Amino acid sequence: MLEPEITAEVFAQRRQQPDAPILLDVREPWEYQTASLPNSLLMPMGEIPARAHTELDPDAPIVVICHHGARSLNVTMWLRNQGFEHVQSLAGGIDAWSRAIDPTIPRY
């Protein structure tokens, strides 16, 4: 099984590939409006249990993102327990992405 977390640097490379993972943003709408990555799917953490099985493919690679990585790791582990085997959390969240990959993404 995959490691539970993926670094911003490794995800940046995987994002360029044809079979790029789905980017699942589990933050609140106001956070998503403040800073987000293109082509990400907003599904706030509280909505995951109601939406995951109808909107996500359990066989698809998924990277979960939040602000600093705590919520996304919790969601990653919950999804894995639900049978989503190809899920990873973006270590450090969008804050790490902004610091390491794209400084134009606002930090908050």
PDB file of N, CA and C in Angstrom:
ATOM      1  N   MET A   1       0.841  -1.189   0.000  1.00  0.00           N
ATOM      2  CA  MET A   1       0.000   0.000   0.000  1.00  0.00           C
ATOM      3  C   MET A   1       0.886   1.253   0.000  1.00  0.00           C
ATOM      4  N   LEU A   2       0.376   2.312  -0.567  1.00  0.00           N
ATOM      5  CA  LEU A   2       1.093   3.582  -0.619  1.00  0.00           C
ATOM      6  C   LEU A   2       1.336   4.141   0.776  1.00  0.00           C
ATOM      7  N   GLU A   3       2.371   4.962   0.879  1.00  0.00           N
ATOM      8  CA  GLU A   3       2.589   5.698   2.124  1.00  0.00           C
ATOM      9  C   GLU A   3       1.366   6.591   2.351  1.00  0.00           C
ATOM     10  N   PRO A   4       1.025   6.878   3.610  1.00  0.00           N
ATOM     11  CA  PRO A   4      -0.165   7.696   3.852  1.00  0.00           C
ATOM     12  C   PRO A   4      -0.014   9.150   3.382  1.00  0.00           C
ATOM     13  N   GLU A   5       1.225   9.635   3.291  1.00  0.00           N
ATOM     14  CA  GLU A   5       1.442  11.022   2.879  1.00  0.00           C
ATOM     15  C   GLU A   5       2.333  11.090   1.644  1.00  0.00           C
ATOM     16  N   ILE A   6       2.159  12.166   0.884  1.00  0.00           N
ATOM     17  CA  ILE A   6       2.971  12.451  -0.282  1.00  0.00           C
ATOM     18  C   ILE A   6       3.479  13.890  -0.131  1.00  0.00           C
ATOM     19  N   THR A   7       4.724  14.144  -0.485  1.00  0.00           N
ATOM     20  CA  THR A   7       5.266  15.498  -0.362  1.00  0.00           C
ATOM     21  C   THR A   7       4.773  16.370  -1.514  1.00  0.00           C
ATOM     22  N   ALA A   8       4.842  17.662  -1.302  1.00  0.00           N
ATOM     23  CA  ALA A   8       4.441  18.607  -2.347  1.00  0.00           C
ATOM     24  C   ALA A   8       5.298  18.411  -3.597  1.00  0.00           C
ATOM     25  N   GLU A   9       6.577  18.157  -3.408  1.00  0.00           N
ATOM     26  CA  GLU A   9       7.487  17.991  -4.546  1.00  0.00           C
ATOM     27  C   GLU A   9       7.116  16.768  -5.386  1.00  0.00           C
ATOM     28  N   VAL A  10       6.845  15.654  -4.731  1.00  0.00           N
ATOM     29  CA  VAL A  10       6.483  14.427  -5.455  1.00  0.00           C
ATOM     30  C   VAL A  10       5.117  14.597  -6.116  1.00  0.00           C
ATOM     31  N   PHE A  11       4.175  15.226  -5.405  1.00  0.00           N
ATOM     32  CA  PHE A  11       2.860  15.437  -5.997  1.00  0.00           C
ATOM     33  C   PHE A  11       2.945  16.373  -7.199  1.00  0.00           C
ATOM     34  N   ALA A  12       3.787  17.380  -7.140  1.00  0.00           N
ATOM     35  CA  ALA A  12       3.946  18.303  -8.280  1.00  0.00           C
ATOM     36  C   ALA A  12       4.370  17.532  -9.527  1.00  0.00           C
ATOM     37  N   GLN A  13       5.250  16.554  -9.362  1.00  0.00           N
ATOM     38  CA  GLN A  13       5.681  15.727 -10.497  1.00  0.00           C
ATOM     39  C   GLN A  13       4.539  14.830 -10.981  1.00  0.00           C
ATOM     40  N   ARG A  14       3.849  14.183 -10.061  1.00  0.00           N
ATOM     41  CA  ARG A  14       2.751  13.276 -10.436  1.00  0.00           C
ATOM     42  C   ARG A  14       1.609  14.022 -11.100  1.00  0.00           C
ATOM     43  N   ARG A  15       1.433  15.277 -10.711  1.00  0.00           N
ATOM     44  CA  ARG A  15       0.351  16.089 -11.260  1.00  0.00           C
ATOM     45  C   ARG A  15       0.536  16.382 -12.750  1.00  0.00           C
ATOM     46  N   GLN A  16       1.773  16.288 -13.209  1.00  0.00           N
ATOM     47  CA  GLN A  16       2.078  16.552 -14.617  1.00  0.00           C
ATOM     48  C   GLN A  16       1.875  15.324 -15.504  1.00  0.00           C
ATOM     49  N   GLN A  17       1.679  14.173 -14.899  1.00  0.00           N
ATOM     50  CA  GLN A  17       1.559  12.933 -15.658  1.00  0.00           C
ATOM     51  C   GLN A  17       0.131  12.741 -16.164  1.00  0.00           C
ATOM     52  N   PRO A  18      -0.026  11.963 -17.247  1.00  0.00           N
ATOM     53  CA  PRO A  18      -1.367  11.744 -17.808  1.00  0.00           C
ATOM     54  C   PRO A  18      -2.345  11.092 -16.826  1.00  0.00           C
ATOM     55  N   ASP A  19      -1.863  10.235 -15.939  1.00  0.00           N
ATOM     56  CA  ASP A  19      -2.732   9.562 -14.965  1.00  0.00           C
ATOM     57  C   ASP A  19      -2.666  10.244 -13.600  1.00  0.00           C
ATOM     58  N   ALA A  20      -2.683  11.573 -13.622  1.00  0.00           N
ATOM     59  CA  ALA A  20      -2.543  12.357 -12.393  1.00  0.00           C
ATOM     60  C   ALA A  20      -3.664  12.033 -11.403  1.00  0.00           C
ATOM     61  N   PRO A  21      -3.333  12.046 -10.110  1.00  0.00           N
ATOM     62  CA  PRO A  21      -4.358  11.777  -9.094  1.00  0.00           C
ATOM     63  C   PRO A  21      -5.420  12.876  -9.062  1.00  0.00           C
ATOM     64  N   ILE A  22      -6.594  12.508  -8.595  1.00  0.00           N
ATOM     65  CA  ILE A  22      -7.635  13.483  -8.283  1.00  0.00           C
ATOM     66  C   ILE A  22      -7.152  14.255  -7.063  1.00  0.00           C
ATOM     67  N   LEU A  23      -7.315  15.565  -7.068  1.00  0.00           N
ATOM     68  CA  LEU A  23      -6.954  16.371  -5.912  1.00  0.00           C
ATOM     69  C   LEU A  23      -8.233  16.712  -5.156  1.00  0.00           C
ATOM     70  N   LEU A  24      -8.375  16.132  -3.974  1.00  0.00           N
ATOM     71  CA  LEU A  24      -9.560  16.293  -3.141  1.00  0.00           C
ATOM     72  C   LEU A  24      -9.270  17.295  -2.031  1.00  0.00           C
ATOM     73  N   ASP A  25      -9.891  18.454  -2.097  1.00  0.00           N
ATOM     74  CA  ASP A  25      -9.688  19.518  -1.110  1.00  0.00           C
ATOM     75  C   ASP A  25     -10.769  19.400  -0.041  1.00  0.00           C
ATOM     76  N   VAL A  26     -10.358  19.152   1.206  1.00  0.00           N
ATOM     77  CA  VAL A  26     -11.318  18.916   2.286  1.00  0.00           C
ATOM     78  C   VAL A  26     -11.479  20.114   3.224  1.00  0.00           C
ATOM     79  N   ARG A  27     -11.029  21.278   2.774  1.00  0.00           N
ATOM     80  CA  ARG A  27     -11.173  22.480   3.595  1.00  0.00           C
ATOM     81  C   ARG A  27     -12.577  23.065   3.442  1.00  0.00           C
ATOM     82  N   GLU A  28     -12.838  24.094   4.199  1.00  0.00           N
ATOM     83  CA  GLU A  28     -14.119  24.791   4.129  1.00  0.00           C
ATOM     84  C   GLU A  28     -14.147  25.705   2.901  1.00  0.00           C
ATOM     85  N   PRO A  29     -15.354  26.039   2.402  1.00  0.00           N
ATOM     86  CA  PRO A  29     -15.439  26.884   1.198  1.00  0.00           C
ATOM     87  C   PRO A  29     -14.669  28.199   1.300  1.00  0.00           C
ATOM     88  N   TRP A  30     -14.688  28.865   2.463  1.00  0.00           N
ATOM     89  CA  TRP A  30     -13.967  30.132   2.580  1.00  0.00           C
ATOM     90  C   TRP A  30     -12.463  29.923   2.420  1.00  0.00           C
ATOM     91  N   GLU A  31     -11.955  28.781   2.889  1.00  0.00           N
ATOM     92  CA  GLU A  31     -10.529  28.493   2.742  1.00  0.00           C
ATOM     93  C   GLU A  31     -10.196  28.234   1.271  1.00  0.00           C
ATOM     94  N   TYR A  32     -11.063  27.489   0.614  1.00  0.00           N
ATOM     95  CA  TYR A  32     -10.890  27.169  -0.798  1.00  0.00           C
ATOM     96  C   TYR A  32     -10.888  28.448  -1.632  1.00  0.00           C
ATOM     97  N   GLN A  33     -11.774  29.388  -1.287  1.00  0.00           N
ATOM     98  CA  GLN A  33     -11.818  30.665  -2.013  1.00  0.00           C
ATOM     99  C   GLN A  33     -10.580  31.507  -1.745  1.00  0.00           C
ATOM    100  N   THR A  34      -9.995  31.354  -0.567  1.00  0.00           N
ATOM    101  CA  THR A  34      -8.797  32.117  -0.211  1.00  0.00           C
ATOM    102  C   THR A  34      -7.578  31.616  -0.975  1.00  0.00           C
ATOM    103  N   ALA A  35      -7.439  30.292  -1.069  1.00  0.00           N
ATOM    104  CA  ALA A  35      -6.272  29.692  -1.717  1.00  0.00           C
ATOM    105  C   ALA A  35      -6.630  28.285  -2.148  1.00  0.00           C
ATOM    106  N   SER A  36      -6.481  27.999  -3.434  1.00  0.00           N
ATOM    107  CA  SER A  36      -6.768  26.647  -3.907  1.00  0.00           C
ATOM    108  C   SER A  36      -5.931  26.347  -5.140  1.00  0.00           C
ATOM    109  N   LEU A  37      -5.852  25.067  -5.464  1.00  0.00           N
ATOM    110  CA  LEU A  37      -5.127  24.632  -6.651  1.00  0.00           C
ATOM    111  C   LEU A  37      -6.116  24.356  -7.770  1.00  0.00           C
ATOM    112  N   PRO A  38      -5.740  24.666  -8.997  1.00  0.00           N
ATOM    113  CA  PRO A  38      -6.631  24.406 -10.127  1.00  0.00           C
ATOM    114  C   PRO A  38      -6.983  22.917 -10.230  1.00  0.00           C
ATOM    115  N   ASN A  39      -8.162  22.663 -10.739  1.00  0.00           N
ATOM    116  CA  ASN A  39      -8.638  21.293 -10.981  1.00  0.00           C
ATOM    117  C   ASN A  39      -8.759  20.455  -9.719  1.00  0.00           C
ATOM    118  N   SER A  40      -9.027  21.106  -8.595  1.00  0.00           N
ATOM    119  CA  SER A  40      -9.255  20.347  -7.364  1.00  0.00           C
ATOM    120  C   SER A  40     -10.750  20.241  -7.110  1.00  0.00           C
ATOM    121  N   LEU A  41     -11.134  19.195  -6.406  1.00  0.00           N
ATOM    122  CA  LEU A  41     -12.525  18.948  -6.061  1.00  0.00           C
ATOM    123  C   LEU A  41     -12.745  19.334  -4.602  1.00  0.00           C
ATOM    124  N   LEU A  42     -13.607  20.319  -4.368  1.00  0.00           N
ATOM    125  CA  LEU A  42     -13.910  20.739  -3.004  1.00  0.00           C
ATOM    126  C   LEU A  42     -14.966  19.826  -2.403  1.00  0.00           C
ATOM    127  N   MET A  43     -14.588  19.180  -1.299  1.00  0.00           N
ATOM    128  CA  MET A  43     -15.508  18.334  -0.543  1.00  0.00           C
ATOM    129  C   MET A  43     -15.130  18.509   0.933  1.00  0.00           C
ATOM    130  N   PRO A  44     -15.728  19.501   1.611  1.00  0.00           N
ATOM    131  CA  PRO A  44     -15.352  19.757   3.003  1.00  0.00           C
ATOM    132  C   PRO A  44     -15.381  18.484   3.852  1.00  0.00           C
ATOM    133  N   MET A  45     -14.479  18.424   4.796  1.00  0.00           N
ATOM    134  CA  MET A  45     -14.302  17.227   5.623  1.00  0.00           C
ATOM    135  C   MET A  45     -15.618  16.693   6.185  1.00  0.00           C
ATOM    136  N   GLY A  46     -16.481  17.572   6.645  1.00  0.00           N
ATOM    137  CA  GLY A  46     -17.749  17.144   7.220  1.00  0.00           C
ATOM    138  C   GLY A  46     -18.698  16.497   6.226  1.00  0.00           C
ATOM    139  N   GLU A  47     -18.458  16.705   4.928  1.00  0.00           N
ATOM    140  CA  GLU A  47     -19.317  16.136   3.896  1.00  0.00           C
ATOM    141  C   GLU A  47     -18.785  14.817   3.323  1.00  0.00           C
ATOM    142  N   ILE A  48     -17.572  14.450   3.700  1.00  0.00           N
ATOM    143  CA  ILE A  48     -16.932  13.248   3.141  1.00  0.00           C
ATOM    144  C   ILE A  48     -17.791  11.995   3.325  1.00  0.00           C
ATOM    145  N   PRO A  49     -18.283  11.688   4.543  1.00  0.00           N
ATOM    146  CA  PRO A  49     -19.061  10.445   4.690  1.00  0.00           C
ATOM    147  C   PRO A  49     -20.284  10.377   3.784  1.00  0.00           C
ATOM    148  N   ALA A  50     -20.931  11.507   3.535  1.00  0.00           N
ATOM    149  CA  ALA A  50     -22.141  11.512   2.721  1.00  0.00           C
ATOM    150  C   ALA A  50     -21.840  11.495   1.218  1.00  0.00           C
ATOM    151  N   ARG A  51     -20.670  11.996   0.814  1.00  0.00           N
ATOM    152  CA  ARG A  51     -20.391  12.173  -0.612  1.00  0.00           C
ATOM    153  C   ARG A  51     -19.361  11.222  -1.202  1.00  0.00           C
ATOM    154  N   ALA A  52     -18.467  10.702  -0.386  1.00  0.00           N
ATOM    155  CA  ALA A  52     -17.327   9.943  -0.908  1.00  0.00           C
ATOM    156  C   ALA A  52     -17.728   8.772  -1.788  1.00  0.00           C
ATOM    157  N   HIS A  53     -18.669   7.978  -1.335  1.00  0.00           N
ATOM    158  CA  HIS A  53     -19.016   6.756  -2.072  1.00  0.00           C
ATOM    159  C   HIS A  53     -19.784   7.024  -3.360  1.00  0.00           C
ATOM    160  N   THR A  54     -20.378   8.205  -3.483  1.00  0.00           N
ATOM    161  CA  THR A  54     -21.114   8.518  -4.710  1.00  0.00           C
ATOM    162  C   THR A  54     -20.309   9.370  -5.681  1.00  0.00           C
ATOM    163  N   GLU A  55     -19.306  10.110  -5.189  1.00  0.00           N
ATOM    164  CA  GLU A  55     -18.584  11.037  -6.051  1.00  0.00           C
ATOM    165  C   GLU A  55     -17.128  10.661  -6.318  1.00  0.00           C
ATOM    166  N   LEU A  56     -16.600   9.708  -5.588  1.00  0.00           N
ATOM    167  CA  LEU A  56     -15.195   9.320  -5.763  1.00  0.00           C
ATOM    168  C   LEU A  56     -15.091   7.873  -6.223  1.00  0.00           C
ATOM    169  N   ASP A  57     -14.106   7.610  -7.069  1.00  0.00           N
ATOM    170  CA  ASP A  57     -13.838   6.257  -7.550  1.00  0.00           C
ATOM    171  C   ASP A  57     -12.853   5.593  -6.585  1.00  0.00           C
ATOM    172  N   PRO A  58     -13.249   4.501  -5.934  1.00  0.00           N
ATOM    173  CA  PRO A  58     -12.353   3.859  -4.967  1.00  0.00           C
ATOM    174  C   PRO A  58     -11.084   3.280  -5.589  1.00  0.00           C
ATOM    175  N   ASP A  59     -11.065   3.138  -6.904  1.00  0.00           N
ATOM    176  CA  ASP A  59      -9.880   2.602  -7.576  1.00  0.00           C
ATOM    177  C   ASP A  59      -8.969   3.691  -8.134  1.00  0.00           C
ATOM    178  N   ALA A  60      -9.397   4.942  -8.072  1.00  0.00           N
ATOM    179  CA  ALA A  60      -8.610   6.046  -8.633  1.00  0.00           C
ATOM    180  C   ALA A  60      -7.571   6.538  -7.624  1.00  0.00           C
ATOM    181  N   PRO A  61      -6.425   7.011  -8.127  1.00  0.00           N
ATOM    182  CA  PRO A  61      -5.475   7.656  -7.220  1.00  0.00           C
ATOM    183  C   PRO A  61      -6.038   9.014  -6.784  1.00  0.00           C
ATOM    184  N   ILE A  62      -5.972   9.266  -5.487  1.00  0.00           N
ATOM    185  CA  ILE A  62      -6.511  10.503  -4.912  1.00  0.00           C
ATOM    186  C   ILE A  62      -5.474  11.084  -3.963  1.00  0.00           C
ATOM    187  N   VAL A  63      -5.260  12.398  -4.058  1.00  0.00           N
ATOM    188  CA  VAL A  63      -4.444  13.111  -3.086  1.00  0.00           C
ATOM    189  C   VAL A  63      -5.366  14.084  -2.375  1.00  0.00           C
ATOM    190  N   VAL A  64      -5.371  14.019  -1.052  1.00  0.00           N
ATOM    191  CA  VAL A  64      -6.242  14.844  -0.221  1.00  0.00           C
ATOM    192  C   VAL A  64      -5.432  16.013   0.314  1.00  0.00           C
ATOM    193  N   ILE A  65      -6.021  17.212   0.225  1.00  0.00           N
ATOM    194  CA  ILE A  65      -5.317  18.424   0.663  1.00  0.00           C
ATOM    195  C   ILE A  65      -6.172  19.210   1.650  1.00  0.00           C
ATOM    196  N   CYS A  66      -5.501  19.826   2.613  1.00  0.00           N
ATOM    197  CA  CYS A  66      -6.160  20.754   3.534  1.00  0.00           C
ATOM    198  C   CYS A  66      -5.199  21.921   3.765  1.00  0.00           C
ATOM    199  N   HIS A  67      -5.295  22.583   4.900  1.00  0.00           N
ATOM    200  CA  HIS A  67      -4.442  23.738   5.168  1.00  0.00           C
ATOM    201  C   HIS A  67      -3.012  23.328   5.534  1.00  0.00           C
ATOM    202  N   HIS A  68      -2.856  22.495   6.563  1.00  0.00           N
ATOM    203  CA  HIS A  68      -1.525  22.090   7.017  1.00  0.00           C
ATOM    204  C   HIS A  68      -1.294  20.580   7.002  1.00  0.00           C
ATOM    205  N   GLY A  69      -2.290  19.791   6.664  1.00  0.00           N
ATOM    206  CA  GLY A  69      -2.093  18.355   6.536  1.00  0.00           C
ATOM    207  C   GLY A  69      -2.778  17.476   7.568  1.00  0.00           C
ATOM    208  N   ALA A  70      -3.354  18.054   8.615  1.00  0.00           N
ATOM    209  CA  ALA A  70      -3.986  17.232   9.655  1.00  0.00           C
ATOM    210  C   ALA A  70      -5.346  16.689   9.196  1.00  0.00           C
ATOM    211  N   ARG A  71      -6.196  17.565   8.690  1.00  0.00           N
ATOM    212  CA  ARG A  71      -7.517  17.110   8.220  1.00  0.00           C
ATOM    213  C   ARG A  71      -7.363  16.138   7.053  1.00  0.00           C
ATOM    214  N   SER A  72      -6.462  16.455   6.147  1.00  0.00           N
ATOM    215  CA  SER A  72      -6.302  15.583   4.978  1.00  0.00           C
ATOM    216  C   SER A  72      -5.793  14.201   5.382  1.00  0.00           C
ATOM    217  N   LEU A  73      -4.937  14.121   6.387  1.00  0.00           N
ATOM    218  CA  LEU A  73      -4.465  12.816   6.843  1.00  0.00           C
ATOM    219  C   LEU A  73      -5.610  12.038   7.497  1.00  0.00           C
ATOM    220  N   ASN A  74      -6.443  12.716   8.270  1.00  0.00           N
ATOM    221  CA  ASN A  74      -7.613  12.050   8.860  1.00  0.00           C
ATOM    222  C   ASN A  74      -8.542  11.517   7.780  1.00  0.00           C
ATOM    223  N   VAL A  75      -8.815  12.325   6.761  1.00  0.00           N
ATOM    224  CA  VAL A  75      -9.693  11.901   5.667  1.00  0.00           C
ATOM    225  C   VAL A  75      -9.051  10.752   4.895  1.00  0.00           C
ATOM    226  N   THR A  76      -7.754  10.839   4.674  1.00  0.00           N
ATOM    227  CA  THR A  76      -7.033   9.768   3.977  1.00  0.00           C
ATOM    228  C   THR A  76      -7.213   8.440   4.699  1.00  0.00           C
ATOM    229  N   MET A  77      -7.018   8.436   6.002  1.00  0.00           N
ATOM    230  CA  MET A  77      -7.131   7.193   6.765  1.00  0.00           C
ATOM    231  C   MET A  77      -8.581   6.697   6.776  1.00  0.00           C
ATOM    232  N   TRP A  78      -9.551   7.605   6.858  1.00  0.00           N
ATOM    233  CA  TRP A  78     -10.954   7.201   6.816  1.00  0.00           C
ATOM    234  C   TRP A  78     -11.277   6.575   5.461  1.00  0.00           C
ATOM    235  N   LEU A  79     -10.842   7.231   4.375  1.00  0.00           N
ATOM    236  CA  LEU A  79     -11.098   6.693   3.032  1.00  0.00           C
ATOM    237  C   LEU A  79     -10.449   5.324   2.856  1.00  0.00           C
ATOM    238  N   ARG A  80      -9.241   5.160   3.358  1.00  0.00           N
ATOM    239  CA  ARG A  80      -8.577   3.851   3.262  1.00  0.00           C
ATOM    240  C   ARG A  80      -9.381   2.781   3.989  1.00  0.00           C
ATOM    241  N   ASN A  81      -9.930   3.139   5.135  1.00  0.00           N
ATOM    242  CA  ASN A  81     -10.764   2.185   5.877  1.00  0.00           C
ATOM    243  C   ASN A  81     -12.058   1.861   5.137  1.00  0.00           C
ATOM    244  N   GLN A  82     -12.451   2.715   4.206  1.00  0.00           N
ATOM    245  CA  GLN A  82     -13.655   2.517   3.406  1.00  0.00           C
ATOM    246  C   GLN A  82     -13.360   1.794   2.090  1.00  0.00           C
ATOM    247  N   GLY A  83     -12.105   1.407   1.886  1.00  0.00           N
ATOM    248  CA  GLY A  83     -11.757   0.669   0.674  1.00  0.00           C
ATOM    249  C   GLY A  83     -11.085   1.473  -0.420  1.00  0.00           C
ATOM    250  N   PHE A  84     -10.808   2.744  -0.181  1.00  0.00           N
ATOM    251  CA  PHE A  84     -10.078   3.568  -1.141  1.00  0.00           C
ATOM    252  C   PHE A  84      -8.581   3.350  -0.886  1.00  0.00           C
ATOM    253  N   GLU A  85      -7.972   2.466  -1.663  1.00  0.00           N
ATOM    254  CA  GLU A  85      -6.595   2.057  -1.379  1.00  0.00           C
ATOM    255  C   GLU A  85      -5.527   2.982  -1.945  1.00  0.00           C
ATOM    256  N   HIS A  86      -5.902   3.844  -2.875  1.00  0.00           N
ATOM    257  CA  HIS A  86      -4.901   4.669  -3.564  1.00  0.00           C
ATOM    258  C   HIS A  86      -4.992   6.135  -3.151  1.00  0.00           C
ATOM    259  N   VAL A  87      -5.188   6.353  -1.861  1.00  0.00           N
ATOM    260  CA  VAL A  87      -5.359   7.705  -1.326  1.00  0.00           C
ATOM    261  C   VAL A  87      -4.134   8.093  -0.513  1.00  0.00           C
ATOM    262  N   GLN A  88      -3.693   9.333  -0.713  1.00  0.00           N
ATOM    263  CA  GLN A  88      -2.600   9.881   0.073  1.00  0.00           C
ATOM    264  C   GLN A  88      -2.945  11.302   0.491  1.00  0.00           C
ATOM    265  N   SER A  89      -2.372  11.730   1.590  1.00  0.00           N
ATOM    266  CA  SER A  89      -2.540  13.088   2.091  1.00  0.00           C
ATOM    267  C   SER A  89      -1.343  13.920   1.657  1.00  0.00           C
ATOM    268  N   LEU A  90      -1.594  15.155   1.238  1.00  0.00           N
ATOM    269  CA  LEU A  90      -0.496  16.059   0.887  1.00  0.00           C
ATOM    270  C   LEU A  90       0.130  16.570   2.180  1.00  0.00           C
ATOM    271  N   ALA A  91       1.334  16.125   2.462  1.00  0.00           N
ATOM    272  CA  ALA A  91       2.035  16.502   3.698  1.00  0.00           C
ATOM    273  C   ALA A  91       2.220  18.018   3.751  1.00  0.00           C
ATOM    274  N   GLY A  92       1.790  18.624   4.836  1.00  0.00           N
ATOM    275  CA  GLY A  92       1.938  20.064   5.005  1.00  0.00           C
ATOM    276  C   GLY A  92       0.852  20.888   4.346  1.00  0.00           C
ATOM    277  N   GLY A  93      -0.049  20.233   3.610  1.00  0.00           N
ATOM    278  CA  GLY A  93      -1.194  20.904   3.013  1.00  0.00           C
ATOM    279  C   GLY A  93      -0.850  21.970   1.988  1.00  0.00           C
ATOM    280  N   ILE A  94      -1.823  22.841   1.756  1.00  0.00           N
ATOM    281  CA  ILE A  94      -1.639  23.891   0.760  1.00  0.00           C
ATOM    282  C   ILE A  94      -0.573  24.879   1.210  1.00  0.00           C
ATOM    283  N   ASP A  95      -0.345  24.960   2.512  1.00  0.00           N
ATOM    284  CA  ASP A  95       0.717  25.828   3.022  1.00  0.00           C
ATOM    285  C   ASP A  95       2.076  25.341   2.523  1.00  0.00           C
ATOM    286  N   ALA A  96       2.315  24.034   2.572  1.00  0.00           N
ATOM    287  CA  ALA A  96       3.579  23.471   2.073  1.00  0.00           C
ATOM    288  C   ALA A  96       3.691  23.663   0.567  1.00  0.00           C
ATOM    289  N   TRP A  97       2.569  23.507  -0.142  1.00  0.00           N
ATOM    290  CA  TRP A  97       2.566  23.706  -1.601  1.00  0.00           C
ATOM    291  C   TRP A  97       2.977  25.142  -1.926  1.00  0.00           C
ATOM    292  N   SER A  98       2.412  26.095  -1.203  1.00  0.00           N
ATOM    293  CA  SER A  98       2.734  27.505  -1.431  1.00  0.00           C
ATOM    294  C   SER A  98       4.205  27.795  -1.137  1.00  0.00           C
ATOM    295  N   ARG A  99       4.730  27.216  -0.066  1.00  0.00           N
ATOM    296  CA  ARG A  99       6.123  27.452   0.299  1.00  0.00           C
ATOM    297  C   ARG A  99       7.100  26.771  -0.654  1.00  0.00           C
ATOM    298  N   ALA A 100       6.801  25.550  -1.088  1.00  0.00           N
ATOM    299  CA  ALA A 100       7.770  24.765  -1.857  1.00  0.00           C
ATOM    300  C   ALA A 100       7.575  24.804  -3.371  1.00  0.00           C
ATOM    301  N   ILE A 101       6.338  24.946  -3.825  1.00  0.00           N
ATOM    302  CA  ILE A 101       6.050  24.779  -5.252  1.00  0.00           C
ATOM    303  C   ILE A 101       5.579  26.069  -5.921  1.00  0.00           C
ATOM    304  N   ASP A 102       4.586  26.725  -5.350  1.00  0.00           N
ATOM    305  CA  ASP A 102       3.975  27.880  -6.013  1.00  0.00           C
ATOM    306  C   ASP A 102       3.715  29.012  -5.027  1.00  0.00           C
ATOM    307  N   PRO A 103       4.674  29.929  -4.904  1.00  0.00           N
ATOM    308  CA  PRO A 103       4.505  31.034  -3.939  1.00  0.00           C
ATOM    309  C   PRO A 103       3.400  32.013  -4.305  1.00  0.00           C
ATOM    310  N   THR A 104       2.793  31.881  -5.493  1.00  0.00           N
ATOM    311  CA  THR A 104       1.672  32.769  -5.841  1.00  0.00           C
ATOM    312  C   THR A 104       0.382  32.332  -5.140  1.00  0.00           C
ATOM    313  N   ILE A 105       0.361  31.095  -4.601  1.00  0.00           N
ATOM    314  CA  ILE A 105      -0.801  30.636  -3.824  1.00  0.00           C
ATOM    315  C   ILE A 105      -0.744  31.335  -2.467  1.00  0.00           C
ATOM    316  N   PRO A 106      -1.778  32.085  -2.112  1.00  0.00           N
ATOM    317  CA  PRO A 106      -1.745  32.817  -0.848  1.00  0.00           C
ATOM    318  C   PRO A 106      -1.620  31.895   0.368  1.00  0.00           C
ATOM    319  N   ARG A 107      -0.866  32.365   1.340  1.00  0.00           N
ATOM    320  CA  ARG A 107      -0.783  31.649   2.624  1.00  0.00           C
ATOM    321  C   ARG A 107      -1.695  32.374   3.597  1.00  0.00           C
ATOM    322  N   TYR A 108      -2.333  31.619   4.462  1.00  0.00           N
ATOM    323  CA  TYR A 108      -3.265  32.212   5.434  1.00  0.00           C
ATOM    324  C   TYR A 108      -3.151  31.517   6.756  1.00  0.00           C
TER     325      TYR A 108
END
